[in-house]
XYZ file of C-alpha atoms in Angstrom:
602
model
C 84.645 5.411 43.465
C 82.987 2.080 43.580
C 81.229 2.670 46.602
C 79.780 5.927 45.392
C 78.305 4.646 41.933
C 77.075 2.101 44.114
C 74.881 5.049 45.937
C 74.533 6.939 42.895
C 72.729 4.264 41.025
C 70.892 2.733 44.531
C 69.572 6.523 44.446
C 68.457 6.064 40.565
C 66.620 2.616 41.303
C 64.522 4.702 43.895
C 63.787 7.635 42.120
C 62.985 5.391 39.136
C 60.488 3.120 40.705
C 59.537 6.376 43.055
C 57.968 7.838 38.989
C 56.885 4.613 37.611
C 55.171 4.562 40.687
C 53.367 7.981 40.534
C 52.464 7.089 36.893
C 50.500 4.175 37.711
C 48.825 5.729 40.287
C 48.199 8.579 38.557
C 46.696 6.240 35.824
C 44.558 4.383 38.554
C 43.525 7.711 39.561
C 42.661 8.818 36.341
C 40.405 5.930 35.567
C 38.610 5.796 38.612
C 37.695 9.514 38.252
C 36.512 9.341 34.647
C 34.082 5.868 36.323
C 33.521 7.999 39.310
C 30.119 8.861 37.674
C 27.111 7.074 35.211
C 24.504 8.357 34.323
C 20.856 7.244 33.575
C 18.022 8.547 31.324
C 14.877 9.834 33.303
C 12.133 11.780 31.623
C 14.311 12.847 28.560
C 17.495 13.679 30.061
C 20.330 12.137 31.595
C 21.218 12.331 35.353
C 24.513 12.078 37.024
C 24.762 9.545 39.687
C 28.308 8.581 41.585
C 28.982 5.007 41.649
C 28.764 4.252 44.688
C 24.768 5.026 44.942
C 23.795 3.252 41.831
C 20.272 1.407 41.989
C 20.609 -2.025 40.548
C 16.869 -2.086 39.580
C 17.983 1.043 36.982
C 19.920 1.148 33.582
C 22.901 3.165 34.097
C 25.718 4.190 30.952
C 29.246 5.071 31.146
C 29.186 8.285 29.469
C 27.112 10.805 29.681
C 27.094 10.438 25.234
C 26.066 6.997 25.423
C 23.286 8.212 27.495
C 22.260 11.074 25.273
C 22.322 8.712 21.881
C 19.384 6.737 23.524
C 17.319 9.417 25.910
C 15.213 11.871 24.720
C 12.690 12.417 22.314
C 15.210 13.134 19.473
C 18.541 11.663 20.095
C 21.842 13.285 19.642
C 20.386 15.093 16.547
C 21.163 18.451 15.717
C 18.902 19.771 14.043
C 15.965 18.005 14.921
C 13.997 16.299 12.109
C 10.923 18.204 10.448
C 9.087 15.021 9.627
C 8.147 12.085 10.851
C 11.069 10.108 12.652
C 11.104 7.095 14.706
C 14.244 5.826 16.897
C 15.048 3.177 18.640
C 16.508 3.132 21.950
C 18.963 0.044 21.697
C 22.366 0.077 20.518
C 25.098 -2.359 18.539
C 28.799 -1.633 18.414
C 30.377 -0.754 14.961
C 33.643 0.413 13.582
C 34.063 3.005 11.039
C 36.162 0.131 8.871
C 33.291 -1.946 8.751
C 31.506 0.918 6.607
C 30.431 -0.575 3.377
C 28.365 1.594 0.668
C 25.885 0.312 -1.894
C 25.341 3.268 -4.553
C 23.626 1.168 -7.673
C 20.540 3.398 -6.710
C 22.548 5.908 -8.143
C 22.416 7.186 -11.147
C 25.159 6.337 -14.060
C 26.357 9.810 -13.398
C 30.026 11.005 -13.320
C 29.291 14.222 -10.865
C 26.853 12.632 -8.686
C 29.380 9.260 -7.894
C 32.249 11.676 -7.700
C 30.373 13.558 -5.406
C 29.004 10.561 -3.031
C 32.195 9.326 -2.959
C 33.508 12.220 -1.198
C 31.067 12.181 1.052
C 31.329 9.202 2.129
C 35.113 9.683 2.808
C 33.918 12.607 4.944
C 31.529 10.823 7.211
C 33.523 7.746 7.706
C 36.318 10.640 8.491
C 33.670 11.623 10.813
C 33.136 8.338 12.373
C 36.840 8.341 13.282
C 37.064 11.423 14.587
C 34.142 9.724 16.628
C 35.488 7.157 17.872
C 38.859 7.822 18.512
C 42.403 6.300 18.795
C 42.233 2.664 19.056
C 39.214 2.476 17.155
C 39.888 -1.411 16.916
C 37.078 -3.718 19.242
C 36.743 -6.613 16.999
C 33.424 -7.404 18.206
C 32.028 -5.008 16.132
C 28.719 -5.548 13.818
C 29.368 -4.772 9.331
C 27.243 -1.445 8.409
C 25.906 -1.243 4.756
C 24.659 1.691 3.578
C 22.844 1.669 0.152
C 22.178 5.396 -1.071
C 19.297 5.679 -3.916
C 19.042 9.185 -5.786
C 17.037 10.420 -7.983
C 17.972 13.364 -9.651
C 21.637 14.400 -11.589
C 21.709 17.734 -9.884
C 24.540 18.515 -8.116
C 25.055 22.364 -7.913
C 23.000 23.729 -5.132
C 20.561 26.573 -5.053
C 17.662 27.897 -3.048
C 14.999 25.387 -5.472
C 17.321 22.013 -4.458
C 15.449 19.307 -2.795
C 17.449 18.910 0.450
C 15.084 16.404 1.423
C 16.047 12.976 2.345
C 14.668 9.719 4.159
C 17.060 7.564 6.616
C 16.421 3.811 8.070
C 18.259 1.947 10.145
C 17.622 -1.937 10.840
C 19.835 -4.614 12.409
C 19.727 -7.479 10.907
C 22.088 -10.122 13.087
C 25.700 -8.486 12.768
C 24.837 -6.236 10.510
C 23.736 -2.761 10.203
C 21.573 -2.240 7.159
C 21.332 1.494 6.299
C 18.933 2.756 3.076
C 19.132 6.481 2.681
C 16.479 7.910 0.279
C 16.988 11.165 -1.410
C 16.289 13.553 -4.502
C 19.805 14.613 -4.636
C 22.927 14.427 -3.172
C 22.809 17.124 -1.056
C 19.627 15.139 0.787
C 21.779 11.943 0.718
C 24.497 13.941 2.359
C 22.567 15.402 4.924
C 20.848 11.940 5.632
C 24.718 10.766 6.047
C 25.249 13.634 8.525
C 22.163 12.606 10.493
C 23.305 9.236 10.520
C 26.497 10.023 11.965
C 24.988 11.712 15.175
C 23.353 8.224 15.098
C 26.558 6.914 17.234
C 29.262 7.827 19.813
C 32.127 6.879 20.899
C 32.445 3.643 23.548
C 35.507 2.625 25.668
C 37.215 -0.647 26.561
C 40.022 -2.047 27.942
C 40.757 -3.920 24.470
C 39.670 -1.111 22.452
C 37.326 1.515 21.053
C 34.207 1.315 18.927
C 30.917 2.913 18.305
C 27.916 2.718 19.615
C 25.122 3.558 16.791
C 20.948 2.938 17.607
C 20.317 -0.572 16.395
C 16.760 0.875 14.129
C 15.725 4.731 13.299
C 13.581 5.564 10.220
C 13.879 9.506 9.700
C 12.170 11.641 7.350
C 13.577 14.966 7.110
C 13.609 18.671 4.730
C 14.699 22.351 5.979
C 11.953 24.961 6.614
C 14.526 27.340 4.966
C 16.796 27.296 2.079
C 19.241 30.003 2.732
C 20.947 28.871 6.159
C 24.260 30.941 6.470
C 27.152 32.287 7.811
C 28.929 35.881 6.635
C 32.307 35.922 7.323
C 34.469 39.243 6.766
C 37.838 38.020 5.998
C 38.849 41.999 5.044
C 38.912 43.333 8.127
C 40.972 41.038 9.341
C 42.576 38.052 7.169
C 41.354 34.451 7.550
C 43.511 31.844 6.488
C 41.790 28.683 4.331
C 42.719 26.499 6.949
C 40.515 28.513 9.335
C 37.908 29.196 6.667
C 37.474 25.279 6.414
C 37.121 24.693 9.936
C 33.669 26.846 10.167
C 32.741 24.814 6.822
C 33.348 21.701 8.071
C 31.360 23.043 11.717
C 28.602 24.157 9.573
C 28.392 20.741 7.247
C 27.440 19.373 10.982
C 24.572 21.501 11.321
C 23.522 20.858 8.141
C 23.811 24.866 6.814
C 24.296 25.679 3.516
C 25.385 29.338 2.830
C 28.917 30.520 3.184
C 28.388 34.502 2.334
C 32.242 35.378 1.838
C 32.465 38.924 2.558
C 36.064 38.959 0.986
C 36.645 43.134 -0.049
C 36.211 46.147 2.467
C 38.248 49.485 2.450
C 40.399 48.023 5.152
C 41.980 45.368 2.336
C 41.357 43.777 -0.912
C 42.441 40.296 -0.233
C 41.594 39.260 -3.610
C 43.618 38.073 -6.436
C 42.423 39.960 -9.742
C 43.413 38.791 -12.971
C 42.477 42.184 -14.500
C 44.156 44.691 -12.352
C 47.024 42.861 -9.828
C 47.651 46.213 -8.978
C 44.600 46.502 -6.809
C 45.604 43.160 -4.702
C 49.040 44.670 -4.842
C 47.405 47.533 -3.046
C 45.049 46.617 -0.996
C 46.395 43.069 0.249
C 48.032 43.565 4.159
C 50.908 41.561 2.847
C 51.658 39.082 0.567
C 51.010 35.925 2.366
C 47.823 37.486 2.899
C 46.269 36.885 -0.827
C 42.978 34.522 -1.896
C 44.732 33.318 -5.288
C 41.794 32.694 -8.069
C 42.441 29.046 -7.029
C 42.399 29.333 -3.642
C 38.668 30.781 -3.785
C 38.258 27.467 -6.522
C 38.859 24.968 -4.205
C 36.911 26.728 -1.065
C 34.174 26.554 -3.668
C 34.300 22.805 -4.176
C 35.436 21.862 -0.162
C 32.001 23.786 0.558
C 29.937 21.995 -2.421
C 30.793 18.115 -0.829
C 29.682 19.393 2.274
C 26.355 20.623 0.940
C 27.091 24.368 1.192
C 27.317 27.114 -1.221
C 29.676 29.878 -1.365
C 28.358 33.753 -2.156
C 31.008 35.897 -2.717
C 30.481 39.352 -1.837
C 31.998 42.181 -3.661
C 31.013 45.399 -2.007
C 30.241 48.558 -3.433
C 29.999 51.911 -3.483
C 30.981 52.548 -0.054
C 33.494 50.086 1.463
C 35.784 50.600 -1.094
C 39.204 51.960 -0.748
C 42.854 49.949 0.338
C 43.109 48.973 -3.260
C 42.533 52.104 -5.353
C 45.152 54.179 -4.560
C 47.209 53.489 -8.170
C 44.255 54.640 -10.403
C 44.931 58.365 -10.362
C 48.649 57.601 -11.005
C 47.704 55.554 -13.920
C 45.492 57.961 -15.681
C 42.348 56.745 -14.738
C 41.335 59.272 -12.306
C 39.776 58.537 -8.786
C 38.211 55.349 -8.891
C 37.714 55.655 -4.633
C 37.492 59.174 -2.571
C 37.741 59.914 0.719
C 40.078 57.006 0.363
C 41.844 56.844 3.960
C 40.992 60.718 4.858
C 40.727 62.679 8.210
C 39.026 63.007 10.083
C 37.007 60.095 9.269
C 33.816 60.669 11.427
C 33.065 63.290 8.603
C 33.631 61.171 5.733
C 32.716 57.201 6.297
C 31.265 54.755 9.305
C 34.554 53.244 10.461
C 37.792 53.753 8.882
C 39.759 53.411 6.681
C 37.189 55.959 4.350
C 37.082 54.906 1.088
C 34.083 55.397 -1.427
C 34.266 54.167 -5.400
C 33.517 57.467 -7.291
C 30.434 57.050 -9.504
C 30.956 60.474 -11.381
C 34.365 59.217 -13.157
C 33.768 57.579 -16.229
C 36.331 55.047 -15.968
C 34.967 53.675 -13.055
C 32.461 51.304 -14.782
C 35.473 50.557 -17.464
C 37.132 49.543 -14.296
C 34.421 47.557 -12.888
C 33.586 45.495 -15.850
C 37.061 43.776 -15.563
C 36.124 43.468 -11.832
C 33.304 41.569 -12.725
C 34.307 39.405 -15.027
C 37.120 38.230 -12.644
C 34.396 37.845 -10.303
C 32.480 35.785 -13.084
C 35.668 33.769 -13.657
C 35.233 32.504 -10.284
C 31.867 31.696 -9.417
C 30.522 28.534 -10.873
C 28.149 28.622 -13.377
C 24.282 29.336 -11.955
C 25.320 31.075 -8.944
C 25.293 34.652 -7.633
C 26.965 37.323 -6.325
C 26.491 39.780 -3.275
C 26.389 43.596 -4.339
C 26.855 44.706 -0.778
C 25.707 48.237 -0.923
C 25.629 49.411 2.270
C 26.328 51.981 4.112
C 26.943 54.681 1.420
C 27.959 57.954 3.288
C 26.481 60.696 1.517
C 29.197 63.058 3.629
C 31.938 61.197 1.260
C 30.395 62.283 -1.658
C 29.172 65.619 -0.815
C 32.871 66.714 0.334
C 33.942 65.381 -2.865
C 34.350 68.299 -5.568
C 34.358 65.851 -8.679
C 30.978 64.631 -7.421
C 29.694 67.544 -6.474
C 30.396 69.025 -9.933
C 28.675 65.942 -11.368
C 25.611 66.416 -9.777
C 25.300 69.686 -10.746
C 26.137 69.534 -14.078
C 22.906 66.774 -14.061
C 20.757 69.690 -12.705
C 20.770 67.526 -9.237
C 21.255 69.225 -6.196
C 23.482 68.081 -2.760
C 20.005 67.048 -0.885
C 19.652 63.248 0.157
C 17.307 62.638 -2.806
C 20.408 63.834 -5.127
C 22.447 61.086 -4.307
C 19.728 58.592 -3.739
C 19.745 59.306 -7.255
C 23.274 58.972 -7.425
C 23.908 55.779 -6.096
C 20.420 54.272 -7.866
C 21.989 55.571 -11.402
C 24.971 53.442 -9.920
C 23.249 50.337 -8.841
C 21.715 49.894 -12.472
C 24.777 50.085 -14.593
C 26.604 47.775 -12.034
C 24.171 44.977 -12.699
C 23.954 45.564 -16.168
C 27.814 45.388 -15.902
C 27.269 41.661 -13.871
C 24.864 40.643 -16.454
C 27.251 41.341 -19.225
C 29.707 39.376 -17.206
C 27.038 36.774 -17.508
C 25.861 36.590 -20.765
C 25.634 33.247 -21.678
C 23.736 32.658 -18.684
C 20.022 33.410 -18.018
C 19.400 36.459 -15.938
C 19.484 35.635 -11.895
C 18.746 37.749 -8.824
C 21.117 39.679 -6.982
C 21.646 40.153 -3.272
C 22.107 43.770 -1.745
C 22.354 44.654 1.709
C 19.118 47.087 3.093
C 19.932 50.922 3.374
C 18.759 53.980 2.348
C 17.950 52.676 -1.009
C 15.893 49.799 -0.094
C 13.937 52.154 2.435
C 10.178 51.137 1.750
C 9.905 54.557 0.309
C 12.260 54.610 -2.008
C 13.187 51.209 -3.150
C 10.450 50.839 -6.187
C 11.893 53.481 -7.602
C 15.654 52.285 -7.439
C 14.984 48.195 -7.049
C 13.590 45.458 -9.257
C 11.625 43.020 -6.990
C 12.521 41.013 -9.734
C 16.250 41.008 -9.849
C 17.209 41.966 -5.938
C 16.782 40.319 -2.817
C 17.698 42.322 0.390
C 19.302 41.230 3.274
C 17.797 43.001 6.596
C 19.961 43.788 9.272
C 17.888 45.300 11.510
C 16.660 44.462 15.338
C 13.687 42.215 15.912
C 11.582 44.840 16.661
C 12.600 46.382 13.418
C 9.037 46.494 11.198
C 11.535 46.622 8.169
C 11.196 42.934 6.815
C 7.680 43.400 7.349
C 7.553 46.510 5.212
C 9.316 44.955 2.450
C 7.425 41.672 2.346
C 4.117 43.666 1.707
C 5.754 45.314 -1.554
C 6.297 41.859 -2.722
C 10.871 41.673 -2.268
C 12.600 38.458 -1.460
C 14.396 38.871 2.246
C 17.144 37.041 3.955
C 17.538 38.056 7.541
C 20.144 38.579 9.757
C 18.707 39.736 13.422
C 20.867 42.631 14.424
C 20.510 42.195 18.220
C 20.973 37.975 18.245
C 22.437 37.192 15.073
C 25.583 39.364 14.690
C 27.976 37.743 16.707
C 30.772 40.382 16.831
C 28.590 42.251 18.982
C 29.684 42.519 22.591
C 33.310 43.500 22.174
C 32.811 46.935 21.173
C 30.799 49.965 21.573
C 27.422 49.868 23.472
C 26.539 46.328 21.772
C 25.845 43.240 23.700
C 26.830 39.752 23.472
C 24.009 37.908 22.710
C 24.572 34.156 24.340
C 23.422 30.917 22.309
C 19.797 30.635 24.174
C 19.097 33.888 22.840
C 20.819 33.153 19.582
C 18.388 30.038 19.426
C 15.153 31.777 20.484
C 15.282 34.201 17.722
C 12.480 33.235 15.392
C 12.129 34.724 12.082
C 9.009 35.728 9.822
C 7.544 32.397 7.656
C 7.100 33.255 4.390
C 7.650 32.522 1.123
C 9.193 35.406 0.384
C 11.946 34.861 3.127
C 14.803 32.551 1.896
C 16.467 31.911 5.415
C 18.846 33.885 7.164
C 22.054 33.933 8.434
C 24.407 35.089 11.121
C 27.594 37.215 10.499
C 30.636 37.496 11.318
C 32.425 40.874 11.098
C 36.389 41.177 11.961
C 36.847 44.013 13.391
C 38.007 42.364 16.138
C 38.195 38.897 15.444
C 40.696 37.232 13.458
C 41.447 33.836 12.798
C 43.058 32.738 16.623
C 39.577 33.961 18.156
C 37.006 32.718 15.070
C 36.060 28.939 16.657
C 35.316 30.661 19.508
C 33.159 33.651 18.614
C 31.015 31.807 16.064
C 30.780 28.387 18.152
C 28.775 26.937 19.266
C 26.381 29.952 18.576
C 26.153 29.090 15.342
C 24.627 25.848 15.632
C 21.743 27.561 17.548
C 21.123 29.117 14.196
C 21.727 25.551 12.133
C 18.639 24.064 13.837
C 16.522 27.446 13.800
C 16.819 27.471 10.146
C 16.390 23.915 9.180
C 13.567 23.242 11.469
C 12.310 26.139 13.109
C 11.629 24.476 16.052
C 7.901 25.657 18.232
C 10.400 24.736 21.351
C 12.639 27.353 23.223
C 16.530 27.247 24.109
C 15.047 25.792 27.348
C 14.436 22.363 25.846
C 17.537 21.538 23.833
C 20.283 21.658 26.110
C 21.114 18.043 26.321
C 21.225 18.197 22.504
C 23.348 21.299 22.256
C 26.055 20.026 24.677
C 26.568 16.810 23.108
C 26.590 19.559 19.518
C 29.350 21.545 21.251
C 31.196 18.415 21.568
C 30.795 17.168 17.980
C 32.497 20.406 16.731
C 35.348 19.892 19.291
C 35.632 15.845 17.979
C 35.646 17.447 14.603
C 38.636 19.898 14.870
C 36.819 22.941 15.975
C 37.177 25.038 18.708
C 34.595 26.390 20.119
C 33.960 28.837 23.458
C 32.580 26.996 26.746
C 28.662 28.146 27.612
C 28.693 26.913 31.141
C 30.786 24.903 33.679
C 31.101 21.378 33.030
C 29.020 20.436 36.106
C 26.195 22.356 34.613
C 26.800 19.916 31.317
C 26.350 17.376 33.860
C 23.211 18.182 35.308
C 21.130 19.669 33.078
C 18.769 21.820 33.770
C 20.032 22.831 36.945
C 21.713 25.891 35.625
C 18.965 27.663 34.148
């Protein structure tokens, strides 16, 4: 027995040096492969070159970051600067923990420290997301950063100042940072700027950041609507996920989240007024927005300078939800609601219309609203939807029908143009009400029928809606409206709706064309944004179908760039891998030796 536990363990010793072995070697292996390549900046962009054929008269870096936080005309930035900027081409090593901030040129305000101070815990977050694990070097240079403000305002709107000013001197072993800004939300941005300011370098003895030793940045969007819709009705969203596209957008410096949160399909929402409606409507119960839930997405979104539209949609789009009314002697608040054959009755099912000839419908709504109210912080606005009516719904509807007639109104498309215009003014009026000890502010409806350049004077205050186009390009729509004096956000059908491709006869519009899409300049147009719709997208596939795409919309509506996709792909690489440092997800745009190389892909 001896002799064989002799073997037995002889055997062990082998296999056991065989694997520590392999490890190291597999270690070596790993090393040499990720120092197999530099790279070195030539005419704006950085060039691979394998070690073996460096030129000792040229500056090479280890990583292809490093390279891109000192090449090029702008940087790492995303999005570029719209004013004058200035950066320098040297670097110092810092560590997040060396972060110091200065805020006496603040003023003695409660909201507006609260609110830099959770910034600041976001970027240096940020920064060590950056940098890594062993974020440690200890040869690292101190970085103050004093922040002076001016104004108190810290709700945000389409009249903030977003503006901000950002310089960066070295001054010995330290890193002297002044950001200059009207609010917070400039000061913020100026942090997220100052961020893409540094990357991530590696040593034997540990990690650090690299950030440009001087830049002086002056800096304001061309827009002030920059969004993102996302449906979470169609399919369910969890907050975790809805963060993660929050925090991705904070990055690019957006600052809409349109919450498209109600559809026939499900009424995620809780309602103080009527639970039975999220009872209803919800897909389960684990898949509920609780009143506080929607709170705190409201403040996560305000400390990373974005607001939050909620969108309540009506008439059509309105049915999983409803089905209790009749029961509870309130008549048919929705029709059509989940009827075949559904081609005849809505766009996509489930059908489900709310039912403007029952009286108790507005009764209804009122509670709606004030829920709604309940929610929203004070100053900001809600999305009436509105699209989409089907007059087919309607016109198959008996109790409607009835009501039209006895209204001397016919069953002709003017009829319930008039219908749904009768319905559209004692909604708002409804909101208002909702409202009251507020000053009167716009609304937001989708375009249709009703906003048709025909029609819409007669159904549409320029004065208290602004319509969202979702039309192509080519569509002379925006155009059309603009003349007749109405406030547009757009959202390019054929670039900016990214749930196209998957379905139907749509196409998948890739981030170069995302980019390239340019929208009218005027003052009339707030912004735009891109949307999301769930049909088939849920939470598992979301990083992926709105990244990186959706930066190529961040830096067409902050700067609105005269360049083409052609120019920024150096930039919108090293983007792409900001999102993925920063928890996102997001889908690969071209193989990594193309990232490598660029422009030799094109």
């Amino acid at each position: 027995m001896r002799a064989v536990n002799s073997k037995a363990c002889s055997f062990l010793a082998v296999v056991t040096v065989c694997v520590v072995i392999v490890k190291i070697a597999i270690a070596v292996d790993r090393e040499s492969i990720s120092s197999l390549y530099k790279f070195r900046c030539f005419s704006g962009k950085c060039l691979r070159q394998h070690q073996d054929y460096l030129n000792e008269s040229e500056q090479y870096f280890d990583s292809l970051n490093e390279c891109r936080l000192v090449c090029g005309e702008y940087s790492a930035l995303w999005p570029i600067p719209t004013g004058e900027f200035r950066l320098s081409h040297e670097t110092t090593e810092i560590l997040p923990g060396n972060v110091r901030f200065d805020n006496a040129g603040t003023p003695e305000d409660r909201k507006v420290k609260q609110f830099l101070n959770e910034t600041q815990k976001i970027f240096i977050k940020n920064l060590f997301r950056e940098c890594g694990r062993s974020c440690n070097r200890t040869s690292a240079s101190n970085v103050l950063i004093s922040t002076n403000i001016q104004a108190t305002e810290t709700s945000l709107s389409w009249q903030t100042n977003e503006s901000y000013e950002l310089h960066v001197s070295t001054q010995g072993s330290t890193v002297e940072v002044a950001i200059i800004a009207n609010t917070v939300f400039g000061a913020r941005h100026a942090l997220e700027s100052l961020s893409q300011l540094t990357t991530a370098k590696q040593y034997r003895d540990g990690n650090c950041l690299l950030i440009l030793t001087e830049a002086h940045i002056s800096d304001s969007p061309v827009f002030p609507h920059r969004g993102l819709l996302l449906d979470t009705a169609r399919n369910f969203i969890s907050l975790k996920a809805i963060r993660r596209q929050l925090d991705g957008m904070a990055s690019t410096k957006m600052n809409v989240l349109h919450w498209h949160i109600t559809d026939s399909q499900s009424f995620p929402l809780e309602l103080v007024s009527f639970p039975q409606v999220t009872f209803n409507g919800a897909y389960s119960e684990r898949h509920i927005y609780k009143q506080k839930d929607v709170r705190q997405i409201f403040e996560y979104a305000r400390y990373r300078g974005i607001r939050v539209i909620l969108e309540f949609d009506a008439p059509a789009h309105a049915g999983n939800g409803w089905q209790w009314t009749a029961d509870a002697g309130l008549g048919n608040i929705s029709v059509c609601l989940n009827e075949q054959p559904w081609r005849k009755l809505c766009i996509e099912p489930p059908c489900g219309q709310l039912n403007p000839a029952n009286p108790n419908l507005y009764n209804v709504l009122q509670e709606v609203y004030a829920d709604f109210a309940s929610l929203i912080p004070t100053g900001e606005i809600i999305h009436m939807g509105g699209d989409e009516v089907f007059f087919g719904c309607w016109n198959a509807t008996q109790e409607i029908v009835d009501y039209l007639a006895s209204h001397r109104r016919g069953r002709e498309q003017k009829d319930f143009l008039d219908l749904w215009g009768e319905f559209q003014r004692s909604v708002l009026k409804l909101w208002d009400r909702s409202r009251s000890n507020e000053p009167l502010s716009p609304t937001i409806l989708w375009s249709s029928h009703l906003t048709d350049p025909e029609v819409i004077e007669t159904y549409l205050s320029k004065d208290r809606y602004i319509v969202q186009t979702w039309v192509e390009e080519s569509n002379e729509l925006p155009k059309q409206l603009l003349k007749k004096g109405y406030r547009l956000i757009i959202s390019t059908k054929n670039a900016w709706y990214f749930d196209h491709g998957f379905w139907g006869v749509t196409n998948y519009y890739g981030w170069r064309k995302v980019y390239n899409n340019k929208i009218l300049k005027n003052s009339l147009i707030l912004g735009g944004e891109a949307c999301i719709w769930t049909e088939f997208i849920d939470e598992h596939s979301l990083d992926s179908r709105t990244w990186p795409r959706l930066a190529a919309v961040g830096e067409r509506l902050w700067a609105d760039p005269q360049i083409d996709a052609s120019k920024v792909e150096g930039r919108f690489y090293r983007q792409r891998d900001r999102l993925i440092t920063r928890g996102i997800n997001p889908e690969a745009v071209t193989p990594q030796w193309c990232v490598q190389n660029e422009d030799e892909c094109r």
